[in-house]
Amino acid sequence: MPEDKITKMVVISDTELPSDMAINAYKVSSDVTIKETCYGLMVTGTRGEVDKVVNEVRKLNPTKIFVKERGFPPGDERRCRANRGGGPRPGFHQLKNEIDMLPDIGKGLILVDRGSKPLDLPEAKNIPVDKFKQIIAEEAEKLGGKSQS
Amino acid sequence: MKIFIYPANSLILSDLVERFGHEPLALMKEIRKKVTDPGLDSPPMNMTPDDAKKGLKYAAIEIPSGVRGRMSLMDPLIEEAQAAIIVEDADYMFGCMGCARTNELIKYTIRSKGVPVLELKYPKNENEAKNFVLLVKEFLDKLVIKVEAPQ
């Protein structure tokens, strides 16, 4: 039985360019299909070859290159925007949300390399009611109205 | 070790688990099996009425078939899980009642399975994101030590 084909997404955060990633990915193996996208690359092929390519690409800048597997193959009509009359593809909002956070996650990875330990961060507390009422009164006064307190 | 992640399609969790030397049990793996099978029973996603029956393992017959269908998709991941990372309060984790109830059921099932579970909140700023990575790393490192320790 032939080995299953998988697709992995290589997602880059801030300064890297998808075209640089693609050039480096092509150097590693010719047995995979590489698609350049706005967020990075999609690499399709057998699991062994895809893992080899993404591991090599990740080595270029480990704190700014992130990888996850993708269910649908690239260009699949059920996901491709070309056949949907525009709009974001399903999964875009989740990806966008996480891409915004990747620079901070990258900084966390640098701390891991330095051997840092996690801290107990203080939890954000709600503002006291009296303080909140005071702010409302001050703002109301600025606008020339009267607060009801 | 095989680590179940929640949200099951998270890029960050999937990457961190793989990067720190474990295997992420992500939803994409199961989706791929469904959408690349040449089945003609129920195109385009190949979710069949049998999937809703498989979901009876987790939820009674009067529970909507959508919940049971979703649970049948998650079943192999839950079964294989040797540990889990659950992250609450993700901005994008909203949806219909079927999604919401399935998510509750998934979290309950994983917690009651008896495997080590790390529960975190989705990071909202830089410091929380840094701490998030460190906590995930610490958890995954402890798992390895536990497995390698003599009985």
PDB file of C-alpha atoms in Angstrom:
ATOM      1  CA  MET A   1       0.000   0.000   0.000  1.00  0.00           C
ATOM      2  CA  PRO A   2       1.478   3.412  -0.907  1.00  0.00           C
ATOM      3  CA  GLU A   3       2.303   5.749   1.946  1.00  0.00           C
ATOM      4  CA  ASP A   4      -0.322   8.397   2.705  1.00  0.00           C
ATOM      5  CA  LYS A   5       0.222  11.905   1.438  1.00  0.00           C
ATOM      6  CA  ILE A   6       0.089  14.627   4.054  1.00  0.00           C
ATOM      7  CA  THR A   7       0.185  18.413   3.941  1.00  0.00           C
ATOM      8  CA  LYS A   8       1.964  20.594   6.465  1.00  0.00           C
ATOM      9  CA  MET A   9       1.635  24.351   6.795  1.00  0.00           C
ATOM     10  CA  VAL A  10       4.787  26.342   7.492  1.00  0.00           C
ATOM     11  CA  VAL A  11       3.683  29.622   9.079  1.00  0.00           C
ATOM     12  CA  ILE A  12       6.135  32.489   9.480  1.00  0.00           C
ATOM     13  CA  SER A  13       5.978  35.362  11.932  1.00  0.00           C
ATOM     14  CA  ASP A  14       7.107  38.939  11.184  1.00  0.00           C
ATOM     15  CA  THR A  15      10.394  39.398   9.322  1.00  0.00           C
ATOM     16  CA  GLU A  16      10.768  36.183   7.303  1.00  0.00           C
ATOM     17  CA  LEU A  17       9.591  35.951   3.667  1.00  0.00           C
ATOM     18  CA  PRO A  18       7.654  33.023   2.161  1.00  0.00           C
ATOM     19  CA  SER A  19       9.812  33.141  -1.002  1.00  0.00           C
ATOM     20  CA  ASP A  20      13.019  32.611   1.031  1.00  0.00           C
ATOM     21  CA  MET A  21      11.402  29.676   2.782  1.00  0.00           C
ATOM     22  CA  ALA A  22      10.305  28.187  -0.555  1.00  0.00           C
ATOM     23  CA  ILE A  23      13.810  28.419  -2.053  1.00  0.00           C
ATOM     24  CA  ASN A  24      15.293  26.696   0.988  1.00  0.00           C
ATOM     25  CA  ALA A  25      12.566  24.045   1.003  1.00  0.00           C
ATOM     26  CA  TYR A  26      13.245  23.176  -2.649  1.00  0.00           C
ATOM     27  CA  LYS A  27      16.933  22.649  -1.783  1.00  0.00           C
ATOM     28  CA  VAL A  28      16.053  19.895   0.713  1.00  0.00           C
ATOM     29  CA  SER A  29      13.885  17.595  -1.378  1.00  0.00           C
ATOM     30  CA  SER A  30      12.341  17.394  -4.823  1.00  0.00           C
ATOM     31  CA  ASP A  31       9.814  14.722  -3.826  1.00  0.00           C
ATOM     32  CA  VAL A  32       7.385  17.194  -2.277  1.00  0.00           C
ATOM     33  CA  THR A  33       5.018  19.771  -3.721  1.00  0.00           C
ATOM     34  CA  ILE A  34       5.518  23.233  -2.270  1.00  0.00           C
ATOM     35  CA  LYS A  35       2.929  25.985  -2.484  1.00  0.00           C
ATOM     36  CA  GLU A  36       3.843  29.499  -1.454  1.00  0.00           C
ATOM     37  CA  THR A  37       1.091  31.326   0.417  1.00  0.00           C
ATOM     38  CA  CYS A  38       0.658  34.684   2.156  1.00  0.00           C
ATOM     39  CA  TYR A  39       1.438  33.169   5.569  1.00  0.00           C
ATOM     40  CA  GLY A  40       4.277  30.848   4.489  1.00  0.00           C
ATOM     41  CA  LEU A  41       4.248  27.518   2.698  1.00  0.00           C
ATOM     42  CA  MET A  42       2.217  24.397   2.227  1.00  0.00           C
ATOM     43  CA  VAL A  43       4.331  21.280   1.787  1.00  0.00           C
ATOM     44  CA  THR A  44       2.668  18.137   0.417  1.00  0.00           C
ATOM     45  CA  GLY A  45       4.147  14.664   0.067  1.00  0.00           C
ATOM     46  CA  THR A  46       4.821  11.483   1.990  1.00  0.00           C
ATOM     47  CA  ARG A  47       5.194  11.955   5.750  1.00  0.00           C
ATOM     48  CA  GLY A  48       8.918  11.208   5.809  1.00  0.00           C
ATOM     49  CA  GLU A  49       9.764  13.675   3.042  1.00  0.00           C
ATOM     50  CA  VAL A  50       7.479  16.415   4.398  1.00  0.00           C
ATOM     51  CA  ASP A  51       8.936  16.084   7.905  1.00  0.00           C
ATOM     52  CA  LYS A  52      12.457  16.267   6.472  1.00  0.00           C
ATOM     53  CA  VAL A  53      11.631  19.463   4.558  1.00  0.00           C
ATOM     54  CA  VAL A  54       9.806  21.255   7.369  1.00  0.00           C
ATOM     55  CA  ASN A  55      12.504  20.357   9.919  1.00  0.00           C
ATOM     56  CA  GLU A  56      15.185  21.818   7.659  1.00  0.00           C
ATOM     57  CA  VAL A  57      13.120  24.938   6.965  1.00  0.00           C
ATOM     58  CA  ARG A  58      12.428  25.407  10.664  1.00  0.00           C
ATOM     59  CA  LYS A  59      16.167  25.368  11.387  1.00  0.00           C
ATOM     60  CA  LEU A  60      16.542  28.632   9.399  1.00  0.00           C
ATOM     61  CA  ASN A  61      14.910  30.579  12.201  1.00  0.00           C
ATOM     62  CA  PRO A  62      13.421  28.312  14.867  1.00  0.00           C
ATOM     63  CA  THR A  63      11.708  31.057  16.857  1.00  0.00           C
ATOM     64  CA  LYS A  64       9.900  32.563  13.873  1.00  0.00           C
ATOM     65  CA  ILE A  65       8.808  29.514  11.898  1.00  0.00           C
ATOM     66  CA  PHE A  66       5.887  27.403  13.088  1.00  0.00           C
ATOM     67  CA  VAL A  67       4.463  24.211  11.612  1.00  0.00           C
ATOM     68  CA  LYS A  68       1.164  22.398  11.769  1.00  0.00           C
ATOM     69  CA  GLU A  69      -0.482  19.638   9.792  1.00  0.00           C
ATOM     70  CA  ARG A  70      -3.375  20.485   7.491  1.00  0.00           C
ATOM     71  CA  GLY A  71      -6.333  18.218   6.809  1.00  0.00           C
ATOM     72  CA  PHE A  72      -7.274  19.295   3.316  1.00  0.00           C
ATOM     73  CA  PRO A  73      -4.763  19.053   0.445  1.00  0.00           C
ATOM     74  CA  PRO A  74      -3.762  22.374  -1.177  1.00  0.00           C
ATOM     75  CA  GLY A  75      -6.141  23.609  -3.842  1.00  0.00           C
ATOM     76  CA  ASP A  76      -8.965  21.387  -2.591  1.00  0.00           C
ATOM     77  CA  GLU A  77     -12.224  22.694  -4.025  1.00  0.00           C
ATOM     78  CA  ARG A  78     -13.948  22.415  -0.668  1.00  0.00           C
ATOM     79  CA  ARG A  79     -11.529  24.942   0.801  1.00  0.00           C
ATOM     80  CA  CYS A  80     -10.191  26.910  -2.193  1.00  0.00           C
ATOM     81  CA  ARG A  81     -11.436  30.503  -2.312  1.00  0.00           C
ATOM     82  CA  ALA A  82     -11.431  30.545  -6.107  1.00  0.00           C
ATOM     83  CA  ASN A  83     -14.597  28.440  -6.186  1.00  0.00           C
ATOM     84  CA  ARG A  84     -16.347  30.137  -3.291  1.00  0.00           C
ATOM     85  CA  GLY A  85     -16.910  33.600  -4.704  1.00  0.00           C
ATOM     86  CA  GLY A  86     -14.317  35.228  -2.465  1.00  0.00           C
ATOM     87  CA  GLY A  87     -14.254  35.714   1.290  1.00  0.00           C
ATOM     88  CA  PRO A  88     -11.868  34.133   3.763  1.00  0.00           C
ATOM     89  CA  ARG A  89     -11.334  30.399   3.566  1.00  0.00           C
ATOM     90  CA  PRO A  90     -12.621  28.330   6.489  1.00  0.00           C
ATOM     91  CA  GLY A  91      -9.971  28.376   9.199  1.00  0.00           C
ATOM     92  CA  PHE A  92      -8.579  31.762   8.225  1.00  0.00           C
ATOM     93  CA  HIS A  93      -9.799  33.587  11.327  1.00  0.00           C
ATOM     94  CA  GLN A  94      -8.241  31.029  13.640  1.00  0.00           C
ATOM     95  CA  LEU A  95      -4.948  31.213  11.748  1.00  0.00           C
ATOM     96  CA  LYS A  96      -4.980  35.030  11.733  1.00  0.00           C
ATOM     97  CA  ASN A  97      -5.654  35.106  15.465  1.00  0.00           C
ATOM     98  CA  GLU A  98      -2.707  32.822  16.184  1.00  0.00           C
ATOM     99  CA  ILE A  99      -0.340  34.496  13.696  1.00  0.00           C
ATOM    100  CA  ASP A 100      -0.812  37.777  15.602  1.00  0.00           C
ATOM    101  CA  MET A 101       0.465  36.019  18.698  1.00  0.00           C
ATOM    102  CA  LEU A 102       3.457  34.260  17.119  1.00  0.00           C
ATOM    103  CA  PRO A 103       6.061  37.027  17.781  1.00  0.00           C
ATOM    104  CA  ASP A 104       5.310  36.773  21.525  1.00  0.00           C
ATOM    105  CA  ILE A 105       5.406  32.969  21.410  1.00  0.00           C
ATOM    106  CA  GLY A 106       8.803  33.277  19.656  1.00  0.00           C
ATOM    107  CA  LYS A 107      10.070  35.376  22.572  1.00  0.00           C
ATOM    108  CA  GLY A 108       8.885  32.600  24.894  1.00  0.00           C
ATOM    109  CA  LEU A 109      10.892  30.080  22.874  1.00  0.00           C
ATOM    110  CA  ILE A 110      14.013  32.233  23.332  1.00  0.00           C
ATOM    111  CA  LEU A 111      13.406  32.102  27.089  1.00  0.00           C
ATOM    112  CA  VAL A 112      13.122  28.298  26.864  1.00  0.00           C
ATOM    113  CA  ASP A 113      16.534  28.193  25.159  1.00  0.00           C
ATOM    114  CA  ARG A 114      17.946  30.310  27.983  1.00  0.00           C
ATOM    115  CA  GLY A 115      16.558  27.866  30.545  1.00  0.00           C
ATOM    116  CA  SER A 116      14.078  30.253  32.183  1.00  0.00           C
ATOM    117  CA  LYS A 117      11.380  28.956  34.521  1.00  0.00           C
ATOM    118  CA  PRO A 118       7.685  29.929  34.445  1.00  0.00           C
ATOM    119  CA  LEU A 119       6.470  32.581  36.887  1.00  0.00           C
ATOM    120  CA  ASP A 120       3.208  33.021  38.768  1.00  0.00           C
ATOM    121  CA  LEU A 121       1.727  36.004  36.984  1.00  0.00           C
ATOM    122  CA  PRO A 122      -0.747  38.172  38.919  1.00  0.00           C
ATOM    123  CA  GLU A 123      -4.313  37.753  37.739  1.00  0.00           C
ATOM    124  CA  ALA A 124      -6.051  40.847  36.408  1.00  0.00           C
ATOM    125  CA  LYS A 125      -8.630  42.068  38.936  1.00  0.00           C
ATOM    126  CA  ASN A 126     -11.796  44.031  38.312  1.00  0.00           C
ATOM    127  CA  ILE A 127     -11.714  47.727  39.132  1.00  0.00           C
ATOM    128  CA  PRO A 128     -13.314  48.503  42.562  1.00  0.00           C
ATOM    129  CA  VAL A 129     -16.897  49.772  42.317  1.00  0.00           C
ATOM    130  CA  ASP A 130     -16.165  53.013  44.224  1.00  0.00           C
ATOM    131  CA  LYS A 131     -13.264  53.838  41.928  1.00  0.00           C
ATOM    132  CA  PHE A 132     -15.442  53.082  38.897  1.00  0.00           C
ATOM    133  CA  LYS A 133     -18.213  55.392  40.180  1.00  0.00           C
ATOM    134  CA  GLN A 134     -15.626  58.134  40.727  1.00  0.00           C
ATOM    135  CA  ILE A 135     -14.390  57.811  37.134  1.00  0.00           C
ATOM    136  CA  ILE A 136     -17.967  58.000  35.818  1.00  0.00           C
ATOM    137  CA  ALA A 137     -18.631  61.137  37.901  1.00  0.00           C
ATOM    138  CA  GLU A 138     -15.430  62.791  36.643  1.00  0.00           C
ATOM    139  CA  GLU A 139     -16.209  61.986  33.029  1.00  0.00           C
ATOM    140  CA  ALA A 140     -19.794  63.200  33.407  1.00  0.00           C
ATOM    141  CA  GLU A 141     -18.557  66.473  34.851  1.00  0.00           C
ATOM    142  CA  LYS A 142     -16.221  66.973  31.898  1.00  0.00           C
ATOM    143  CA  LEU A 143     -19.165  66.597  29.536  1.00  0.00           C
ATOM    144  CA  GLY A 144     -21.229  69.057  31.577  1.00  0.00           C
ATOM    145  CA  GLY A 145     -23.751  66.495  32.771  1.00  0.00           C
ATOM    146  CA  LYS A 146     -24.540  65.298  36.261  1.00  0.00           C
ATOM    147  CA  SER A 147     -23.892  61.823  37.534  1.00  0.00           C
ATOM    148  CA  GLN A 148     -26.654  60.114  39.476  1.00  0.00           C
ATOM    149  CA  SER A 149     -24.490  58.967  42.416  1.00  0.00           C
TER     150      SER A 149
ATOM    151  CA  MET B   1       4.230  10.655  24.097  1.00  0.00           C
ATOM    152  CA  LYS B   2       0.944  11.385  22.359  1.00  0.00           C
ATOM    153  CA  ILE B   3      -0.451  14.673  23.603  1.00  0.00           C
ATOM    154  CA  PHE B   4      -4.078  15.637  23.071  1.00  0.00           C
ATOM    155  CA  ILE B   5      -4.425  19.368  22.428  1.00  0.00           C
ATOM    156  CA  TYR B   6      -7.437  21.615  22.917  1.00  0.00           C
ATOM    157  CA  PRO B   7      -8.269  23.691  20.811  1.00  0.00           C
ATOM    158  CA  ALA B   8      -7.728  20.631  18.644  1.00  0.00           C
ATOM    159  CA  ASN B   9      -6.657  22.611  15.547  1.00  0.00           C
ATOM    160  CA  SER B  10      -4.321  25.094  17.264  1.00  0.00           C
ATOM    161  CA  LEU B  11      -1.181  26.020  15.333  1.00  0.00           C
ATOM    162  CA  ILE B  12       0.670  27.173  18.442  1.00  0.00           C
ATOM    163  CA  LEU B  13      -0.094  24.091  20.551  1.00  0.00           C
ATOM    164  CA  SER B  14       0.516  21.696  17.681  1.00  0.00           C
ATOM    165  CA  ASP B  15       3.878  23.324  16.956  1.00  0.00           C
ATOM    166  CA  LEU B  16       5.019  23.530  20.591  1.00  0.00           C
ATOM    167  CA  VAL B  17       4.189  19.887  21.308  1.00  0.00           C
ATOM    168  CA  GLU B  18       6.025  18.712  18.183  1.00  0.00           C
ATOM    169  CA  ARG B  19       8.956  21.056  18.815  1.00  0.00           C
ATOM    170  CA  PHE B  20       9.450  19.754  22.349  1.00  0.00           C
ATOM    171  CA  GLY B  21       9.646  16.169  21.134  1.00  0.00           C
ATOM    172  CA  HIS B  22       6.120  14.771  21.484  1.00  0.00           C
ATOM    173  CA  GLU B  23       3.364  13.862  19.044  1.00  0.00           C
ATOM    174  CA  PRO B  24       0.407  16.259  18.936  1.00  0.00           C
ATOM    175  CA  LEU B  25      -2.988  14.600  18.528  1.00  0.00           C
ATOM    176  CA  ALA B  26      -4.561  17.264  16.370  1.00  0.00           C
ATOM    177  CA  LEU B  27      -7.939  17.302  14.658  1.00  0.00           C
ATOM    178  CA  MET B  28      -6.340  17.909  11.260  1.00  0.00           C
ATOM    179  CA  LYS B  29      -5.045  14.338  11.248  1.00  0.00           C
ATOM    180  CA  GLU B  30      -8.564  12.913  11.553  1.00  0.00           C
ATOM    181  CA  ILE B  31     -10.021  15.423   9.087  1.00  0.00           C
ATOM    182  CA  ARG B  32      -7.429  14.344   6.516  1.00  0.00           C
ATOM    183  CA  LYS B  33      -8.530  10.717   6.798  1.00  0.00           C
ATOM    184  CA  LYS B  34     -12.139  11.742   6.161  1.00  0.00           C
ATOM    185  CA  VAL B  35     -11.632  14.148   3.281  1.00  0.00           C
ATOM    186  CA  THR B  36      -9.030  12.163   1.357  1.00  0.00           C
ATOM    187  CA  ASP B  37     -10.868   8.817   1.528  1.00  0.00           C
ATOM    188  CA  PRO B  38     -12.379   7.900  -1.839  1.00  0.00           C
ATOM    189  CA  GLY B  39     -15.714   7.158  -0.128  1.00  0.00           C
ATOM    190  CA  LEU B  40     -18.858   8.065  -2.009  1.00  0.00           C
ATOM    191  CA  ASP B  41     -21.308   7.512   0.847  1.00  0.00           C
ATOM    192  CA  SER B  42     -21.555  11.058   2.029  1.00  0.00           C
ATOM    193  CA  PRO B  43     -19.640  13.617   0.014  1.00  0.00           C
ATOM    194  CA  PRO B  44     -18.097  16.136   0.393  1.00  0.00           C
ATOM    195  CA  MET B  45     -16.819  15.404   3.934  1.00  0.00           C
ATOM    196  CA  ASN B  46     -17.661  11.675   4.187  1.00  0.00           C
ATOM    197  CA  MET B  47     -19.383  11.995   7.554  1.00  0.00           C
ATOM    198  CA  THR B  48     -21.863   9.124   7.439  1.00  0.00           C
ATOM    199  CA  PRO B  49     -24.848   8.143   9.623  1.00  0.00           C
ATOM    200  CA  ASP B  50     -22.561   5.473  11.100  1.00  0.00           C
ATOM    201  CA  ASP B  51     -20.427   8.211  12.644  1.00  0.00           C
ATOM    202  CA  ALA B  52     -23.380   9.420  14.694  1.00  0.00           C
ATOM    203  CA  LYS B  53     -23.816   5.829  15.920  1.00  0.00           C
ATOM    204  CA  LYS B  54     -20.144   5.644  16.915  1.00  0.00           C
ATOM    205  CA  GLY B  55     -20.749   8.774  18.999  1.00  0.00           C
ATOM    206  CA  LEU B  56     -23.083   6.738  21.224  1.00  0.00           C
ATOM    207  CA  LYS B  57     -19.923   5.723  23.053  1.00  0.00           C
ATOM    208  CA  TYR B  58     -19.829   9.225  24.566  1.00  0.00           C
ATOM    209  CA  ALA B  59     -23.385  10.562  24.488  1.00  0.00           C
ATOM    210  CA  ALA B  60     -26.877   9.091  24.814  1.00  0.00           C
ATOM    211  CA  ILE B  61     -29.243   8.667  21.876  1.00  0.00           C
ATOM    212  CA  GLU B  62     -31.271  11.760  22.755  1.00  0.00           C
ATOM    213  CA  ILE B  63     -28.189  13.987  22.379  1.00  0.00           C
ATOM    214  CA  PRO B  64     -28.201  15.719  18.967  1.00  0.00           C
ATOM    215  CA  SER B  65     -26.540  13.694  16.225  1.00  0.00           C
ATOM    216  CA  GLY B  66     -24.248  16.668  15.506  1.00  0.00           C
ATOM    217  CA  VAL B  67     -22.627  16.274  18.916  1.00  0.00           C
ATOM    218  CA  ARG B  68     -22.301  12.522  18.471  1.00  0.00           C
ATOM    219  CA  GLY B  69     -20.884  12.950  14.959  1.00  0.00           C
ATOM    220  CA  ARG B  70     -18.287  15.398  16.214  1.00  0.00           C
ATOM    221  CA  MET B  71     -17.390  13.067  19.087  1.00  0.00           C
ATOM    222  CA  SER B  72     -16.868  10.173  16.660  1.00  0.00           C
ATOM    223  CA  LEU B  73     -14.355  12.355  14.829  1.00  0.00           C
ATOM    224  CA  MET B  74     -12.522  13.099  18.070  1.00  0.00           C
ATOM    225  CA  ASP B  75     -12.752   9.516  19.370  1.00  0.00           C
ATOM    226  CA  PRO B  76      -9.412   8.212  17.990  1.00  0.00           C
ATOM    227  CA  LEU B  77      -7.640  11.252  19.446  1.00  0.00           C
ATOM    228  CA  ILE B  78      -9.216  10.812  22.891  1.00  0.00           C
ATOM    229  CA  GLU B  79      -8.441   7.089  22.836  1.00  0.00           C
ATOM    230  CA  GLU B  80      -4.772   7.597  21.970  1.00  0.00           C
ATOM    231  CA  ALA B  81      -4.180  10.468  24.402  1.00  0.00           C
ATOM    232  CA  GLN B  82      -1.439   9.812  26.963  1.00  0.00           C
ATOM    233  CA  ALA B  83      -1.537  13.395  28.240  1.00  0.00           C
ATOM    234  CA  ALA B  84      -3.423  16.556  27.367  1.00  0.00           C
ATOM    235  CA  ILE B  85      -3.047  20.313  27.178  1.00  0.00           C
ATOM    236  CA  ILE B  86      -6.326  22.216  27.511  1.00  0.00           C
ATOM    237  CA  VAL B  87      -6.305  25.928  26.756  1.00  0.00           C
ATOM    238  CA  GLU B  88      -9.437  27.861  27.687  1.00  0.00           C
ATOM    239  CA  ASP B  89     -10.748  31.233  26.525  1.00  0.00           C
ATOM    240  CA  ALA B  90      -9.452  31.209  22.957  1.00  0.00           C
ATOM    241  CA  ASP B  91     -11.016  34.127  21.055  1.00  0.00           C
ATOM    242  CA  TYR B  92     -11.875  31.969  18.070  1.00  0.00           C
ATOM    243  CA  MET B  93     -13.479  29.117  20.000  1.00  0.00           C
ATOM    244  CA  PHE B  94     -17.069  30.101  19.460  1.00  0.00           C
ATOM    245  CA  GLY B  95     -19.737  28.501  17.373  1.00  0.00           C
ATOM    246  CA  CYS B  96     -23.104  26.869  17.404  1.00  0.00           C
ATOM    247  CA  MET B  97     -24.573  24.949  20.349  1.00  0.00           C
ATOM    248  CA  GLY B  98     -23.383  21.666  18.790  1.00  0.00           C
ATOM    249  CA  CYS B  99     -19.763  22.898  18.810  1.00  0.00           C
ATOM    250  CA  ALA B 100     -20.087  24.342  22.317  1.00  0.00           C
ATOM    251  CA  ARG B 101     -21.575  21.187  23.846  1.00  0.00           C
ATOM    252  CA  THR B 102     -19.082  18.961  22.027  1.00  0.00           C
ATOM    253  CA  ASN B 103     -16.241  21.085  23.377  1.00  0.00           C
ATOM    254  CA  GLU B 104     -17.593  20.724  26.923  1.00  0.00           C
ATOM    255  CA  LEU B 105     -17.903  16.963  26.450  1.00  0.00           C
ATOM    256  CA  ILE B 106     -14.383  16.645  25.015  1.00  0.00           C
ATOM    257  CA  LYS B 107     -12.879  18.510  27.974  1.00  0.00           C
ATOM    258  CA  TYR B 108     -14.905  16.448  30.455  1.00  0.00           C
ATOM    259  CA  THR B 109     -13.903  13.166  28.778  1.00  0.00           C
ATOM    260  CA  ILE B 110     -10.211  14.062  28.755  1.00  0.00           C
ATOM    261  CA  ARG B 111     -10.249  15.231  32.390  1.00  0.00           C
ATOM    262  CA  SER B 112     -11.999  12.060  33.531  1.00  0.00           C
ATOM    263  CA  LYS B 113      -9.680   9.788  31.528  1.00  0.00           C
ATOM    264  CA  GLY B 114      -7.031   9.998  34.223  1.00  0.00           C
ATOM    265  CA  VAL B 115      -4.137  11.186  32.064  1.00  0.00           C
ATOM    266  CA  PRO B 116      -1.929  14.149  33.091  1.00  0.00           C
ATOM    267  CA  VAL B 117      -3.648  17.362  32.002  1.00  0.00           C
ATOM    268  CA  LEU B 118      -2.197  20.869  31.805  1.00  0.00           C
ATOM    269  CA  GLU B 119      -4.874  23.554  31.939  1.00  0.00           C
ATOM    270  CA  LEU B 120      -4.000  27.054  30.782  1.00  0.00           C
ATOM    271  CA  LYS B 121      -5.688  30.229  29.606  1.00  0.00           C
ATOM    272  CA  TYR B 122      -5.085  31.634  26.167  1.00  0.00           C
ATOM    273  CA  PRO B 123      -2.359  34.313  26.389  1.00  0.00           C
ATOM    274  CA  LYS B 124      -3.564  37.887  25.909  1.00  0.00           C
ATOM    275  CA  ASN B 125      -0.249  39.773  26.089  1.00  0.00           C
ATOM    276  CA  GLU B 126       3.502  39.313  25.734  1.00  0.00           C
ATOM    277  CA  ASN B 127       4.208  38.245  29.318  1.00  0.00           C
ATOM    278  CA  GLU B 128       1.378  35.726  29.309  1.00  0.00           C
ATOM    279  CA  ALA B 129       2.583  34.344  25.967  1.00  0.00           C
ATOM    280  CA  LYS B 130       6.137  33.893  27.311  1.00  0.00           C
ATOM    281  CA  ASN B 131       4.836  32.192  30.445  1.00  0.00           C
ATOM    282  CA  PHE B 132       2.539  30.033  28.303  1.00  0.00           C
ATOM    283  CA  VAL B 133       5.498  28.615  26.358  1.00  0.00           C
ATOM    284  CA  LEU B 134       7.501  28.017  29.552  1.00  0.00           C
ATOM    285  CA  LEU B 135       4.583  26.227  31.241  1.00  0.00           C
ATOM    286  CA  VAL B 136       4.012  23.982  28.223  1.00  0.00           C
ATOM    287  CA  LYS B 137       7.747  23.146  28.109  1.00  0.00           C
ATOM    288  CA  GLU B 138       7.844  22.378  31.846  1.00  0.00           C
ATOM    289  CA  PHE B 139       4.785  20.102  31.565  1.00  0.00           C
ATOM    290  CA  LEU B 140       6.159  18.184  28.585  1.00  0.00           C
ATOM    291  CA  ASP B 141       9.573  17.750  30.232  1.00  0.00           C
ATOM    292  CA  LYS B 142       7.966  16.307  33.366  1.00  0.00           C
ATOM    293  CA  LEU B 143       6.074  13.771  31.240  1.00  0.00           C
ATOM    294  CA  VAL B 144       9.310  12.392  29.823  1.00  0.00           C
ATOM    295  CA  ILE B 145      10.867  12.062  33.283  1.00  0.00           C
ATOM    296  CA  LYS B 146       7.775  10.243  34.568  1.00  0.00           C
ATOM    297  CA  VAL B 147       7.885   7.729  31.728  1.00  0.00           C
ATOM    298  CA  GLU B 148      11.610   7.061  32.072  1.00  0.00           C
ATOM    299  CA  ALA B 149      11.532   6.640  35.873  1.00  0.00           C
ATOM    300  CA  PRO B 150      11.898   3.002  37.037  1.00  0.00           C
ATOM    301  CA  GLN B 151       8.745   1.337  38.349  1.00  0.00           C
TER     302      GLN B 151
END
